PDB file of C-alpha atoms in Angstrom:
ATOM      1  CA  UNK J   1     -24.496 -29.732 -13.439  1.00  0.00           C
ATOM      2  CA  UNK J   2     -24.585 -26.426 -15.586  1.00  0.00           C
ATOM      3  CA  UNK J   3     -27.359 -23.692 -13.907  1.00  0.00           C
ATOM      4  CA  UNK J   4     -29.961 -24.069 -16.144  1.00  0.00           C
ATOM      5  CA  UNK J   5     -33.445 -24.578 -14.319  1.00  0.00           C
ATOM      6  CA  UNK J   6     -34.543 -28.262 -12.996  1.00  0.00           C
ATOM      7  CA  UNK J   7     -35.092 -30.253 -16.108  1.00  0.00           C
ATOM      8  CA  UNK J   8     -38.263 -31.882 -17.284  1.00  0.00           C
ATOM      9  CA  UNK J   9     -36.004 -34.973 -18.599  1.00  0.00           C
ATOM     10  CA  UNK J  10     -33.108 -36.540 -18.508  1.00  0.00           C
ATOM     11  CA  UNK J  11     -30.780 -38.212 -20.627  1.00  0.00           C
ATOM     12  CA  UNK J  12     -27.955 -40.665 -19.816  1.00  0.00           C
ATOM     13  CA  UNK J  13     -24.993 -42.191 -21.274  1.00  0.00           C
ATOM     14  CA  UNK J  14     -24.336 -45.541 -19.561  1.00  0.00           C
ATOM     15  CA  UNK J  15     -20.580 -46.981 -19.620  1.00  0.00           C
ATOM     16  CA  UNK J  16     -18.980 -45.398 -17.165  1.00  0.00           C
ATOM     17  CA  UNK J  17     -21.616 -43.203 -15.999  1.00  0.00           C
ATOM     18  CA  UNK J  18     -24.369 -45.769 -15.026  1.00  0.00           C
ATOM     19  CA  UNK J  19     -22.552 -48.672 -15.540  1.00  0.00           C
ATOM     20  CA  UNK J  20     -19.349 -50.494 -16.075  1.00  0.00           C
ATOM     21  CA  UNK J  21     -18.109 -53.658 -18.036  1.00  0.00           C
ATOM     22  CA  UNK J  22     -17.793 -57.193 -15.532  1.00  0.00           C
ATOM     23  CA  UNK J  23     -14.325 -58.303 -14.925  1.00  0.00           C
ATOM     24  CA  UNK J  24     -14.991 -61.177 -16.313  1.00  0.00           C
ATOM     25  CA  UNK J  25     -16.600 -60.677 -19.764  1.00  0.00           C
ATOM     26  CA  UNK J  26     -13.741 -59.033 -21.864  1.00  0.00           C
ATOM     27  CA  UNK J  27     -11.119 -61.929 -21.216  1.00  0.00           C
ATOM     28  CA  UNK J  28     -14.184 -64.636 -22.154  1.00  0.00           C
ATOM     29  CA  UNK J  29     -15.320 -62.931 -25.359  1.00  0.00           C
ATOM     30  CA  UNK J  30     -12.054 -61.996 -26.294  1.00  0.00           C
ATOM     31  CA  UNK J  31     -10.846 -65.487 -26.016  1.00  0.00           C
ATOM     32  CA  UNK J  32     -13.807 -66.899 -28.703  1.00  0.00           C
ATOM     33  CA  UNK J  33     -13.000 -64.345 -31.026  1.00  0.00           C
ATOM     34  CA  UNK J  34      -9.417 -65.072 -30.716  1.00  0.00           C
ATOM     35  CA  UNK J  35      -9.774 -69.052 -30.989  1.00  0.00           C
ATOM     36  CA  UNK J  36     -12.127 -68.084 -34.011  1.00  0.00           C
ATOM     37  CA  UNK J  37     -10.553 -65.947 -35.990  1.00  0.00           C
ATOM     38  CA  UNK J  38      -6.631 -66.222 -34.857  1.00  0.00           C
ATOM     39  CA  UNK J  39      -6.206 -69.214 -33.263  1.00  0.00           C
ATOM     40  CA  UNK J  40      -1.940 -68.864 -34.343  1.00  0.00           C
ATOM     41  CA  UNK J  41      -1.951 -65.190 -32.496  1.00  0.00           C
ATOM     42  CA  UNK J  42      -1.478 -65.278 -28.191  1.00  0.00           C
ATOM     43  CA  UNK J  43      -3.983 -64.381 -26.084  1.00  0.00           C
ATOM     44  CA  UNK J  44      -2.023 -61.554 -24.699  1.00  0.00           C
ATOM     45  CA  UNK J  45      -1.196 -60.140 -28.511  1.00  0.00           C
ATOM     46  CA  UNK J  46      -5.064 -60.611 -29.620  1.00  0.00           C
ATOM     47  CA  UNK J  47      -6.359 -58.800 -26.843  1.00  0.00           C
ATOM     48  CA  UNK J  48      -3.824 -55.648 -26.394  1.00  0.00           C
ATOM     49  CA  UNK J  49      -4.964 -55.726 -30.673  1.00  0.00           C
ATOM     50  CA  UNK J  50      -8.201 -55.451 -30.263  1.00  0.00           C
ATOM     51  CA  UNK J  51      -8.273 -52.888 -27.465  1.00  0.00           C
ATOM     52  CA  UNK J  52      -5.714 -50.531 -29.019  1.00  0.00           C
ATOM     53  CA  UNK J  53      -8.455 -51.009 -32.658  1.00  0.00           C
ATOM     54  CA  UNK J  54     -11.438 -51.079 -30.355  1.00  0.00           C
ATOM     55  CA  UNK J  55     -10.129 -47.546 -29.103  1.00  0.00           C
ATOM     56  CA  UNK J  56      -9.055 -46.033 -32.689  1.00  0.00           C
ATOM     57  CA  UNK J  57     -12.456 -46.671 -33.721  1.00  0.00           C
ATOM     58  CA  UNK J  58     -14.245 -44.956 -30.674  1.00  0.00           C
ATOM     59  CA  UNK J  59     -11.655 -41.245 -31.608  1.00  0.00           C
ATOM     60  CA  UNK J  60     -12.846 -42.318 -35.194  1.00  0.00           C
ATOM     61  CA  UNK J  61     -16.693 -42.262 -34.406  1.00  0.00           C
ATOM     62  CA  UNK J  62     -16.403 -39.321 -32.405  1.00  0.00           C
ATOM     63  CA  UNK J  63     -14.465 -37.605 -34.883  1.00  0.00           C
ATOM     64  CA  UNK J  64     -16.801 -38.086 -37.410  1.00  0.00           C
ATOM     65  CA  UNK J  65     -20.173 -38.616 -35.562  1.00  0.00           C
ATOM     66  CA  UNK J  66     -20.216 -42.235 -37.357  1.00  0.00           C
ATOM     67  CA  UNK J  67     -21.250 -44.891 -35.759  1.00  0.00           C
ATOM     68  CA  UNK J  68     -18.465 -47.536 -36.088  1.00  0.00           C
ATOM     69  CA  UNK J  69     -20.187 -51.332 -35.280  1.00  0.00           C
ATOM     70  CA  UNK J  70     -18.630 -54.782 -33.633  1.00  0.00           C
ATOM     71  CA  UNK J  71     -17.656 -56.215 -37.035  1.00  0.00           C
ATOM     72  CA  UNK J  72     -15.368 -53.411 -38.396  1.00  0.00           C
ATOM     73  CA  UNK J  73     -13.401 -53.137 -35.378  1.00  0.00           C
ATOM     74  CA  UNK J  74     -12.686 -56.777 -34.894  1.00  0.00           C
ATOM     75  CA  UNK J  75     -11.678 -56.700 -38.887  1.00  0.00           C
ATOM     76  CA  UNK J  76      -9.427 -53.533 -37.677  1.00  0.00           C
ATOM     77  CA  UNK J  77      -7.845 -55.804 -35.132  1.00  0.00           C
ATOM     78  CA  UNK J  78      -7.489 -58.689 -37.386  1.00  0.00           C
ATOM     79  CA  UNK J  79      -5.410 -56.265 -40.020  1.00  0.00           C
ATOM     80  CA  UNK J  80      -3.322 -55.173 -37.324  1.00  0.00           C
ATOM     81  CA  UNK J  81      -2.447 -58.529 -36.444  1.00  0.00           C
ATOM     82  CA  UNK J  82      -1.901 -59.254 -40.650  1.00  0.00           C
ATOM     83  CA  UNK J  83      -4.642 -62.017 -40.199  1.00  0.00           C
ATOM     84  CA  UNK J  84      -7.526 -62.232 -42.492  1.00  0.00           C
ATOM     85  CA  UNK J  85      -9.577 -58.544 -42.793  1.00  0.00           C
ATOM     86  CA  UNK J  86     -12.708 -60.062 -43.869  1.00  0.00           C
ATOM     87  CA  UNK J  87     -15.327 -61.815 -41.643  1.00  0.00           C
ATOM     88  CA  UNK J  88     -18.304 -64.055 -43.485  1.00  0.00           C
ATOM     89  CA  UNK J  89     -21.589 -63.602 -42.577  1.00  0.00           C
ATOM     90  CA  UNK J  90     -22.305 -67.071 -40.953  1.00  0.00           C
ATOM     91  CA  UNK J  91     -19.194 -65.820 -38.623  1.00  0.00           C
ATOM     92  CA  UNK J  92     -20.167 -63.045 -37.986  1.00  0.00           C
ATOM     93  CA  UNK J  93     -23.751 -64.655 -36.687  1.00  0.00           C
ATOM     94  CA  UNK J  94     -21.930 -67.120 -34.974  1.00  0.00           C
ATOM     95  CA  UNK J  95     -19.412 -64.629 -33.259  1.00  0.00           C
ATOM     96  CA  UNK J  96     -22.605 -62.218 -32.823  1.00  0.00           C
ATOM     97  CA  UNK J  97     -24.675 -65.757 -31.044  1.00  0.00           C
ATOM     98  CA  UNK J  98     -20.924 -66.216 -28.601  1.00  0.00           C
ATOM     99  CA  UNK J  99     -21.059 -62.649 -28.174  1.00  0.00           C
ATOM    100  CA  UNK J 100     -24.791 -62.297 -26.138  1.00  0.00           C
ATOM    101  CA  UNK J 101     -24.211 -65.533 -24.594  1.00  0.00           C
ATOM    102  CA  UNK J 102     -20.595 -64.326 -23.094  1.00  0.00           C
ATOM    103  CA  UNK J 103     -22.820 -60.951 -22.164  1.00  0.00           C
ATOM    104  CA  UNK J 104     -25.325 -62.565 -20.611  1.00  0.00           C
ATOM    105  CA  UNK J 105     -23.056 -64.657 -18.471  1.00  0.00           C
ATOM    106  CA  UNK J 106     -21.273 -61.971 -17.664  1.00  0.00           C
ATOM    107  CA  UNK J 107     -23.303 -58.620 -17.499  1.00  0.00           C
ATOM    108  CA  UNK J 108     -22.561 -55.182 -16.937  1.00  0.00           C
ATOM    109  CA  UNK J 109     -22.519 -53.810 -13.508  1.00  0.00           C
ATOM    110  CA  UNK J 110     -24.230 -50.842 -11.510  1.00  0.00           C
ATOM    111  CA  UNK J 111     -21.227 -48.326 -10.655  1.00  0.00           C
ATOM    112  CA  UNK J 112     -22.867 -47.969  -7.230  1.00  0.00           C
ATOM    113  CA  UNK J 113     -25.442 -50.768  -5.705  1.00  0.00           C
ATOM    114  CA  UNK J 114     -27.782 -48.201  -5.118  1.00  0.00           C
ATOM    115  CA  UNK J 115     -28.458 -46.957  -8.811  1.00  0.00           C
ATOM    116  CA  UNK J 116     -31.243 -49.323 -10.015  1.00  0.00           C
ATOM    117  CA  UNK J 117     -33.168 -47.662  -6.581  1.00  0.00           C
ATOM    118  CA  UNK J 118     -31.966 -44.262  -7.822  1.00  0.00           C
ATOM    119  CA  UNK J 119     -33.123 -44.271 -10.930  1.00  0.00           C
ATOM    120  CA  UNK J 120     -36.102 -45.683 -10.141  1.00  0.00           C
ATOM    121  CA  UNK J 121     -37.456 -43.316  -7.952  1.00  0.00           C
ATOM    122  CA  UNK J 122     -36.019 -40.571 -10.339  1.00  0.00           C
ATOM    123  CA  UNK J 123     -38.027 -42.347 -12.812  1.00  0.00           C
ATOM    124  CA  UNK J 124     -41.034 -42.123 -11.077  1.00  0.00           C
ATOM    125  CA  UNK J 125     -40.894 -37.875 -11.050  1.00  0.00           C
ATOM    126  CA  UNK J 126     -39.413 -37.450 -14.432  1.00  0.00           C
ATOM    127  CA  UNK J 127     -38.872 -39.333 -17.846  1.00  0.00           C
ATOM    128  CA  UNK J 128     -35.661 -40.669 -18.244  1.00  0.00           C
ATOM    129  CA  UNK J 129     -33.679 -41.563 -21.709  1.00  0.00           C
ATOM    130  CA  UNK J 130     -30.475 -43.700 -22.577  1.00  0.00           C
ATOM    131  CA  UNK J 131     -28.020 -41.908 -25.183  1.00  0.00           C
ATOM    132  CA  UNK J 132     -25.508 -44.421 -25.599  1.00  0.00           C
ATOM    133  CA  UNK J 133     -22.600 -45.192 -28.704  1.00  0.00           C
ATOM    134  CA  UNK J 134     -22.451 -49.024 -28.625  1.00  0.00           C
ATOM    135  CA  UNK J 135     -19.358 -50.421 -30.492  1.00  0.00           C
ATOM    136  CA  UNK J 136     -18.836 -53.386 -29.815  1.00  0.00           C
ATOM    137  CA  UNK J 137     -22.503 -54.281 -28.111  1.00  0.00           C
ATOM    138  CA  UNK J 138     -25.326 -53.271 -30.323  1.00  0.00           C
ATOM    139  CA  UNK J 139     -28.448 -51.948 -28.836  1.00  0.00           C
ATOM    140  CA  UNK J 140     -30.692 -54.805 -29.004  1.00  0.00           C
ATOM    141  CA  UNK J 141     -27.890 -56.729 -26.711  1.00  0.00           C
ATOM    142  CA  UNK J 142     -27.683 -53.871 -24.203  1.00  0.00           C
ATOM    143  CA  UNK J 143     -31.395 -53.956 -24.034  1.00  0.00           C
ATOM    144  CA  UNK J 144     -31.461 -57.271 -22.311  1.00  0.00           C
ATOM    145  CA  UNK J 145     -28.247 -56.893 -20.451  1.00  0.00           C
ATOM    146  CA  UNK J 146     -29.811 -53.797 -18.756  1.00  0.00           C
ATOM    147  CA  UNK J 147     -32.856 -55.616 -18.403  1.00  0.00           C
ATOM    148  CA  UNK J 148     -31.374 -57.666 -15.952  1.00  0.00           C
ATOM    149  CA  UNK J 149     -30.127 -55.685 -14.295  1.00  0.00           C
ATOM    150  CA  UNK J 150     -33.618 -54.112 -13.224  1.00  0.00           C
ATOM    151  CA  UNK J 151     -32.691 -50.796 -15.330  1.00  0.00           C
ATOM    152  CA  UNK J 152     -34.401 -50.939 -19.019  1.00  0.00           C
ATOM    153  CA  UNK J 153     -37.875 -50.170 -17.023  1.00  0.00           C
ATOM    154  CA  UNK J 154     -36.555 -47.037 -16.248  1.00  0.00           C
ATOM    155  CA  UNK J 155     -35.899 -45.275 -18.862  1.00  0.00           C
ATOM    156  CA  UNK J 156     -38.792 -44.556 -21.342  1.00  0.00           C
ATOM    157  CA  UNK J 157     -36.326 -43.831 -24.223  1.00  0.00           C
ATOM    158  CA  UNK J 158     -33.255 -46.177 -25.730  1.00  0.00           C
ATOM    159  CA  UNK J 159     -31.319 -44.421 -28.041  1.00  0.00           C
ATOM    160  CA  UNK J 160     -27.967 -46.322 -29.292  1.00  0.00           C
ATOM    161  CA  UNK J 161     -26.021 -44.992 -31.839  1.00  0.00           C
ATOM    162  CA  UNK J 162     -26.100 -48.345 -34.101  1.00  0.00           C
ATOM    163  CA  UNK J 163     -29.647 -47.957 -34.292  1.00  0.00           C
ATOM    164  CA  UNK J 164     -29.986 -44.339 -35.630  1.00  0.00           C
ATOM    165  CA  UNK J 165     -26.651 -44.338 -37.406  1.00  0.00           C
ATOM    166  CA  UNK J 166     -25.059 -41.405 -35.622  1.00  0.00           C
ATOM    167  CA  UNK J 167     -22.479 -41.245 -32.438  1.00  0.00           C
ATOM    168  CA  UNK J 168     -21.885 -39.064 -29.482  1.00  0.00           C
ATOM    169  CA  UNK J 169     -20.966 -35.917 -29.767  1.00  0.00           C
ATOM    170  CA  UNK J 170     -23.117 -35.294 -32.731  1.00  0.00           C
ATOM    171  CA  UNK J 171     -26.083 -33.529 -32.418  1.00  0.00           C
ATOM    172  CA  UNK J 172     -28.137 -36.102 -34.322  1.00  0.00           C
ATOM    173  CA  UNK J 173     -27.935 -38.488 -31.811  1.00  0.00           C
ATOM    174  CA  UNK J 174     -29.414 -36.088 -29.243  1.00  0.00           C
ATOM    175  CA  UNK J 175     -31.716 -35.229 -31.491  1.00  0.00           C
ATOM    176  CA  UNK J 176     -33.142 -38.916 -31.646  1.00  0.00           C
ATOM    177  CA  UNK J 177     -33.316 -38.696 -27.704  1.00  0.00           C
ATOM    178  CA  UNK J 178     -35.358 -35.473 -27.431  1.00  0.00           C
ATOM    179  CA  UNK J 179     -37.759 -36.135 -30.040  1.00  0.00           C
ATOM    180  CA  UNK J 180     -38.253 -39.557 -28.128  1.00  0.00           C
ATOM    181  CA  UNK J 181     -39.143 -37.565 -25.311  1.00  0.00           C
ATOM    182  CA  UNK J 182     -41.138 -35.484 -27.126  1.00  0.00           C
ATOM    183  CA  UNK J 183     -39.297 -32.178 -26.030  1.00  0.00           C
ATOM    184  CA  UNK J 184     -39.527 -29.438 -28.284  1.00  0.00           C
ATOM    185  CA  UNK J 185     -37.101 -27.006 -25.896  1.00  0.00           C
ATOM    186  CA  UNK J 186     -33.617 -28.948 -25.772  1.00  0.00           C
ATOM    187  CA  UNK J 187     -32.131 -26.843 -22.891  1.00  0.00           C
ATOM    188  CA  UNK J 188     -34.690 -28.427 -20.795  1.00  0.00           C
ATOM    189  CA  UNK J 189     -33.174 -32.140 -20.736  1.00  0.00           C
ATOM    190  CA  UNK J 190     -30.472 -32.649 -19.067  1.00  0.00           C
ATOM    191  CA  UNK J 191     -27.677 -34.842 -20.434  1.00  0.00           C
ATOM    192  CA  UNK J 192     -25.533 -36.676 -17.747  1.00  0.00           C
ATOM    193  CA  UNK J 193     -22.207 -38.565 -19.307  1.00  0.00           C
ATOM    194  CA  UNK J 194     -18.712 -39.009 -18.086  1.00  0.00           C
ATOM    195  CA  UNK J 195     -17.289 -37.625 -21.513  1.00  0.00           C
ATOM    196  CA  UNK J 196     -16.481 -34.400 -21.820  1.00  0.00           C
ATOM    197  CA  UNK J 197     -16.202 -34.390 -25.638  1.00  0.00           C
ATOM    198  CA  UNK J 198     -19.064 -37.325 -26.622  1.00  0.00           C
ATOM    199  CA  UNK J 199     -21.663 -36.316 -23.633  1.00  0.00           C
ATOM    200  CA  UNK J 200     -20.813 -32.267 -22.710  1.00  0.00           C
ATOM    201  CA  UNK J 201     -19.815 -31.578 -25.755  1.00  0.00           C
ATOM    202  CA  UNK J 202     -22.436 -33.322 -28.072  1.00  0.00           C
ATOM    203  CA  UNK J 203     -25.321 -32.581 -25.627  1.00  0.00           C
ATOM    204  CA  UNK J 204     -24.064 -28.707 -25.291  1.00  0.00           C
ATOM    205  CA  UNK J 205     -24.389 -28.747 -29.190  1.00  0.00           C
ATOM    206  CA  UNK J 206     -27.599 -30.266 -29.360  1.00  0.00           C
ATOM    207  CA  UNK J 207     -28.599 -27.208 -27.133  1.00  0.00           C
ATOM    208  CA  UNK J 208     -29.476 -29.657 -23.618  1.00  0.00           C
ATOM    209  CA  UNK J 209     -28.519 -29.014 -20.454  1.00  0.00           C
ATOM    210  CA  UNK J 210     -24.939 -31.042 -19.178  1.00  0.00           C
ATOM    211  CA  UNK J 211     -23.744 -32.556 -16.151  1.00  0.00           C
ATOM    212  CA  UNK J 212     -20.174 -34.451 -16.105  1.00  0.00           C
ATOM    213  CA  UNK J 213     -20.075 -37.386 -14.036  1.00  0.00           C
ATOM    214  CA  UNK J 214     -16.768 -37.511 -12.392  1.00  0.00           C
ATOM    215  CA  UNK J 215     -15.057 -38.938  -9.325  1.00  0.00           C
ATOM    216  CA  UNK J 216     -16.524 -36.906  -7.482  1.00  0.00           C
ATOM    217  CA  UNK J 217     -19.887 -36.342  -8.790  1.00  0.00           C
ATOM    218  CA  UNK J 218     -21.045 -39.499  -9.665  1.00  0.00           C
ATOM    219  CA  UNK J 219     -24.254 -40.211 -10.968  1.00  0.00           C
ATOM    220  CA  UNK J 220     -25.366 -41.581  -7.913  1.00  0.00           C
ATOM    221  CA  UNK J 221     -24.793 -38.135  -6.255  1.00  0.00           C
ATOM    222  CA  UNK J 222     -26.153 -36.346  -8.926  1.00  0.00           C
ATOM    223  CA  UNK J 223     -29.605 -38.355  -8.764  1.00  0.00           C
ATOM    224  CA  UNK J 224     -29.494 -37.998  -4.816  1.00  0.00           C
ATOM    225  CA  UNK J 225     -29.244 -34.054  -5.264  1.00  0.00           C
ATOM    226  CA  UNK J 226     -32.063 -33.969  -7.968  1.00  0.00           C
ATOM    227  CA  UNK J 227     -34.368 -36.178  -5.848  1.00  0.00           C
ATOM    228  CA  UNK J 228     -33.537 -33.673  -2.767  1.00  0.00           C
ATOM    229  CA  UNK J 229     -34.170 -30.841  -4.759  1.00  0.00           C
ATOM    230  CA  UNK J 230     -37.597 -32.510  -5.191  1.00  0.00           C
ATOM    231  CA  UNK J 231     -38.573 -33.342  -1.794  1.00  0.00           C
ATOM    232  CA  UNK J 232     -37.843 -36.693  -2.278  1.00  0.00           C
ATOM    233  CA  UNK J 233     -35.578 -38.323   0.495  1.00  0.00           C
ATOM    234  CA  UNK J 234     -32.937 -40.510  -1.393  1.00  0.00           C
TER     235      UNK J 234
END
């Protein structure tokens, strides 16, 4: 965390800061799109496709602060692949149906067990905001999937980038978050991310406070310092 004074907020990205994908859920929801859409292509070539396009589009939308949604990535994959680039709209409501039942099956995980306690408690001294980029899962999905996970209650603020159209690391998208919060003095949120160009970067920009969650520091350890620094035993 950069030496600015305690903050009266905080921000968080969540993959790989709060939370990370379940082993299972790529290979299932991989595996309807591919039966869907490429049914000819193996399950091996599909999948290395769509991560290598699901990973062009994320330097893409932080190149140019776009936010780049589910549907034009898979259609990237499916041009790589020299499949059909176009995906109708009752497939793409099907696929989007497969998609949040696959999700729901198979949620997202707490990086550390204790973190729905953590922020909970942290919660309970200061308000606490989501700034997330979604790709492939929109916002309204990652609503629910955090729900059960006992975090959504937490945080008083949900921004997502395919909601308000703009993606970590530009400002706008900080923006959104602090006038959520109803901030008007940006160096005194704190963002917390693990990437040092989307989250440091973006939230540095946006004038807010940074910490980089790392091996080291994880969020976990971060929220157990700030709750010391408040008197509160973690």
């Amino acid at each position: 965390m950069d030496s600015a004074p305690r903050p009266i907020a905080i921000s968080f990205d969540l993959w790989g800061t709060l939370i990370g994908s379940h082993p299972d859920f790529k290979a299932h929801r991989n595996e309807l799109l591919r039966r869907r859409l490429a049914p000819d292509v193996s399950p091996e070539l599909f999948t290395a496709t769509l991560r290598a396009a699901d990973r062009a589009a994320d330097e893409d939308s932080m190149a140019s602060g776009a936010d780049i949604g589910c549907l034009p990535r898979i259609e990237s994959a499916l041009h790589r692949l020299g499949v059909r680039t176009t995906i109708s709209p009752a497939d793409a409501e099907e696929m989007e149906a497969e998609q949040r039942g696959t999700a729901l099956a198979y949620p997202p995980q707490p990086l550390h067990p204790d973190l729905p306690r953590l922020l909970t408690e942290l919660a309970g001294i200061l308000p606490l905001a989501i700034t997330s980029n979604t790709g492939m899962l929109a916002g309204s999905l990652m609503r629910d999937l955090l729900h059960t996970q006992g975090l959504l209650a937490c945080f008083t603020v949900q921004t997502f980038s395919n909601e308000v159209q703009f993606a970590k690391p530009h400002p706008g998208i900080f923006q959104h978050t602090l006038k959520g919060l109803g901030v008007q003095h940006a160096a005194s949120v704190l963002h917390v991310g693990d990437n040092p160009q989307a989250d440091i970067q973006g939230a540095a920009a946006a004038g807010m406070a940074t910490a980089l969650v790392t091996d080291t520091e994880t969020a976990a350890s971060l929220i157990t310092s700030i709750l010391a620094s408040a008197g509160m035993p973690a």
